[in-house]
C-alpha cells in the first residue's frame, strides 16, 4: 500500500518519518521538492510505502499541498498527522488522538442564535469520516483516544472559546489546523482519510510555558511505529477486497 502522510511543519514530518524508519535504517533518501515548494520524504517498509509531506500550516495550505501530491502519484490512503491541542481531561499532554471524525469547527456562519455549520446554510460540508474500522484499529494499536478532531483556522487561546467549542462538540478529543483541508483534497480524489494528533497543549488559555512540544513529537514517533503494521494489514485486506470485486464484475 502507498500512503500519503501530510504534516504542517518539518519537525512533525521528521517525527513521523522516524516512526516509519525500518530498523536498522537503510540509506535514507533526500527529501524531494514538489511543485509549490512542498517537501516530501519517502519511507519504505515491507508492505507499506509512505510519503511524508510538509504541507504548511492551516486548512488551505494543507489542502493545496495534499492536492498537489495526489495529482502527481497514486495513493491508497491519506493521513493528516502532527501535534495539536487536547481537550482536557480526555486527551492529556503527550497522549494521542485518532479522529473518528474530521470536523471543520469554524466553517459556517455566526447568527444571533449561535454558530451554524456550513451544511446547515445549505451548501458544503464540515465533517469527513475516516474508515471506521481503520480508525478503531489505529486507536487500539497506538493507545490513542478515538474521538473527533476539530480543524480551526485560529488556535483556541481563551477559556471562553474552549468552552464554546466543547459545547458544540462535546466528544471532541483534539484541535488542530490541517485535518479538514487534507480530507477535502483526499475526498476530491476519492481516497479515504485518517487523522492522528499528538497532544502538545491543552485547548484553552494560551500558556506557552505549559506546552510540551517535545513530548508530543516523541508520542507521534511512537504512534507511527505502532501504526505501520495496522496500515499494512488494512491495505492488504482492501487490496484483496478490491481484487475480489474486480473479478466478480470483470
XYZ file of C-alpha atoms in Angstrom:
250
model
C 0.000 0.000 0.000
C 1.124 3.550 -0.676
C 0.090 6.222 1.841
C 0.470 9.997 1.785
C 1.055 11.441 5.254
C 0.596 15.207 5.437
C 2.194 17.282 8.189
C 2.321 21.035 8.682
C 5.966 21.618 9.598
C 9.306 19.852 9.284
C 9.523 18.800 12.941
C 6.264 16.860 12.596
C 7.401 15.258 9.336
C 10.698 14.216 10.938
C 8.870 12.640 13.885
C 6.503 10.689 11.629
C 9.369 9.550 9.387
C 11.350 8.417 12.432
C 8.445 6.198 13.468
C 8.284 4.695 9.987
C 12.039 4.155 9.651
C 12.938 0.464 9.354
C 15.478 -0.880 11.823
C 18.327 -0.894 11.037
C 17.870 2.236 8.981
C 18.811 1.805 5.311
C 20.137 4.699 3.268
C 17.629 7.492 3.749
C 16.676 9.247 0.508
C 17.000 13.009 0.406
C 13.666 14.858 0.621
C 12.472 15.994 -2.775
C 10.624 19.160 -3.663
C 7.229 19.074 -5.335
C 5.704 21.899 -7.358
C 4.760 24.684 -4.979
C 7.862 24.101 -2.868
C 6.437 21.232 -0.812
C 8.986 18.819 0.678
C 8.301 15.102 0.664
C 10.300 12.231 2.161
C 9.814 8.546 1.272
C 9.819 5.717 3.799
C 9.583 2.091 2.679
C 8.534 -0.719 4.979
C 7.507 -4.240 3.971
C 4.037 -3.776 2.512
C 3.975 -0.013 3.009
C 5.400 2.875 1.008
C 4.840 6.156 2.847
C 5.427 9.646 1.518
C 5.667 12.176 4.354
C 4.765 15.663 3.143
C 5.467 19.051 4.737
C 2.388 20.922 3.588
C 2.218 24.106 5.662
C 0.041 25.449 8.454
C -3.731 25.775 8.202
C -6.502 24.054 6.243
C -5.958 25.967 2.989
C -2.212 25.240 2.856
C -2.824 21.601 3.777
C -5.472 21.181 1.076
C -3.249 22.754 -1.594
C -0.217 20.635 -0.689
C -2.256 17.438 -0.478
C -3.976 18.062 -3.805
C -0.611 18.728 -5.462
C 0.889 15.474 -4.181
C -2.193 13.436 -5.094
C -2.113 14.783 -8.642
C 1.450 13.544 -9.101
C 1.241 9.982 -7.734
C -1.204 7.212 -6.889
C -2.088 6.561 -3.241
C -4.454 4.298 -1.339
C -4.793 6.376 1.835
C -4.170 9.933 3.028
C -3.246 10.719 6.644
C -3.161 14.096 8.365
C -0.642 13.942 11.211
C 1.003 16.248 13.694
C 0.668 17.827 17.092
C -2.297 19.755 18.428
C -4.275 20.819 21.440
C -6.114 18.301 23.579
C -9.459 18.712 25.292
C -8.926 18.015 28.991
C -9.302 15.669 30.717
C -9.919 13.193 27.877
C -6.686 13.975 25.984
C -3.824 14.879 28.351
C -0.437 16.221 27.291
C 1.679 13.656 25.479
C -1.285 11.463 24.534
C -2.511 10.550 21.061
C -5.881 11.146 19.447
C -7.108 9.295 16.346
C -10.024 11.008 14.651
C -13.336 9.232 14.219
C -14.475 12.455 12.507
C -12.523 15.329 10.943
C -14.553 18.439 11.693
C -14.199 21.984 10.330
C -15.188 23.623 13.595
C -15.301 27.231 12.379
C -16.578 26.770 8.811
C -20.020 28.333 8.798
C -21.720 31.494 9.992
C -22.341 33.339 13.228
C -26.012 34.115 13.849
C -27.914 35.728 16.736
C -28.929 32.197 17.721
C -25.349 30.907 17.615
C -22.989 29.235 15.168
C -24.333 27.444 12.092
C -22.071 24.921 10.335
C -21.816 25.337 6.593
C -24.080 22.411 5.687
C -26.921 23.979 7.709
C -26.580 27.038 5.479
C -27.460 24.826 2.539
C -24.080 24.232 0.931
C -20.820 22.450 1.562
C -19.889 20.120 4.394
C -17.976 20.424 7.621
C -17.326 16.770 8.513
C -15.345 13.954 6.920
C -15.431 10.423 8.323
C -12.438 8.070 8.124
C -12.961 4.347 7.560
C -14.413 3.329 10.924
C -12.545 0.014 11.086
C -9.199 1.604 10.267
C -9.660 4.397 12.818
C -10.601 1.889 15.520
C -7.617 -0.372 14.760
C -5.291 2.644 14.693
C -6.520 3.894 18.056
C -6.190 0.446 19.624
C -2.676 -0.146 18.292
C -1.383 3.259 19.387
C -3.246 3.540 22.683
C -4.954 6.664 21.371
C -8.256 8.249 22.226
C -10.742 7.705 19.385
C -12.662 10.974 19.090
C -13.476 13.834 16.740
C -10.579 16.131 15.873
C -11.539 19.732 15.193
C -9.886 21.775 12.448
C -9.689 25.502 13.177
C -8.083 28.424 11.379
C -7.429 30.237 14.663
C -5.952 28.232 17.534
C -8.006 28.463 20.714
C -6.401 30.742 23.294
C -9.126 31.511 25.810
C -11.355 29.669 28.249
C -14.480 31.101 26.621
C -13.547 29.817 23.148
C -12.623 26.416 24.587
C -15.981 26.220 26.366
C -17.819 27.231 23.180
C -16.103 24.520 21.128
C -16.653 21.908 23.837
C -20.343 22.801 23.990
C -20.748 22.441 20.212
C -18.553 19.331 20.033
C -18.815 17.589 23.423
C -16.996 14.452 22.235
C -14.031 16.298 20.687
C -10.598 14.997 21.621
C -8.248 17.440 19.946
C -7.925 20.649 17.968
C -5.522 21.224 15.087
C -5.320 23.290 11.896
C -4.978 20.957 8.911
C -7.098 17.799 9.050
C -10.220 19.027 7.286
C -8.168 20.575 4.472
C -6.341 17.292 3.942
C -9.676 15.462 3.976
C -11.179 17.785 1.352
C -8.303 17.071 -1.035
C -8.487 13.330 -0.356
C -12.239 13.302 -0.992
C -11.747 15.099 -4.309
C -9.557 12.157 -5.352
C -11.919 9.537 -3.929
C -9.459 8.461 -1.213
C -10.017 7.568 2.451
C -8.502 9.798 5.109
C -7.223 9.328 8.656
C -6.041 11.888 11.228
C -3.560 11.289 14.061
C -2.711 14.005 16.604
C -0.253 14.064 19.498
C -1.250 16.471 22.253
C 1.247 19.243 22.988
C -1.016 21.587 24.945
C -4.457 21.867 26.463
C -7.201 23.594 24.496
C -7.860 26.779 26.457
C -5.992 29.850 27.686
C -2.744 30.240 25.750
C 0.172 29.315 28.009
C 3.333 28.575 26.037
C 5.249 27.700 29.197
C 2.930 24.740 29.764
C 3.271 23.322 26.248
C 5.134 20.021 25.848
C 6.033 20.001 22.167
C 8.972 17.621 22.608
C 6.795 15.081 24.408
C 4.152 15.363 21.695
C 6.676 14.834 18.898
C 8.048 11.776 20.704
C 4.498 10.437 21.050
C 3.978 10.999 17.331
C 7.063 8.899 16.537
C 5.946 6.098 18.862
C 2.451 6.258 17.430
C 3.592 5.808 13.840
C 5.915 2.987 14.853
C 2.824 1.165 16.139
C 0.642 2.334 13.264
C 2.801 0.925 10.452
C 1.615 -2.700 10.794
C -2.015 -1.533 11.040
C -1.697 0.311 7.745
C -0.084 -2.700 6.080
C -2.827 -5.072 7.271
C -5.611 -2.681 6.310
C -4.083 -2.126 2.872
C -3.697 -5.847 2.219
C -7.289 -6.560 3.226
C -8.647 -3.830 0.976
C -6.464 -4.881 -1.934
C -7.868 -8.406 -1.634
C -11.402 -6.993 -1.420
C -10.888 -4.781 -4.473
C -9.363 -7.692 -6.410
C -12.316 -9.919 -5.491
C -14.825 -7.277 -6.609
C -12.899 -6.751 -9.836
C -13.060 -10.474 -10.594
C -16.772 -10.608 -9.829
C -17.588 -7.645 -12.057
C -14.851 -8.120 -14.642
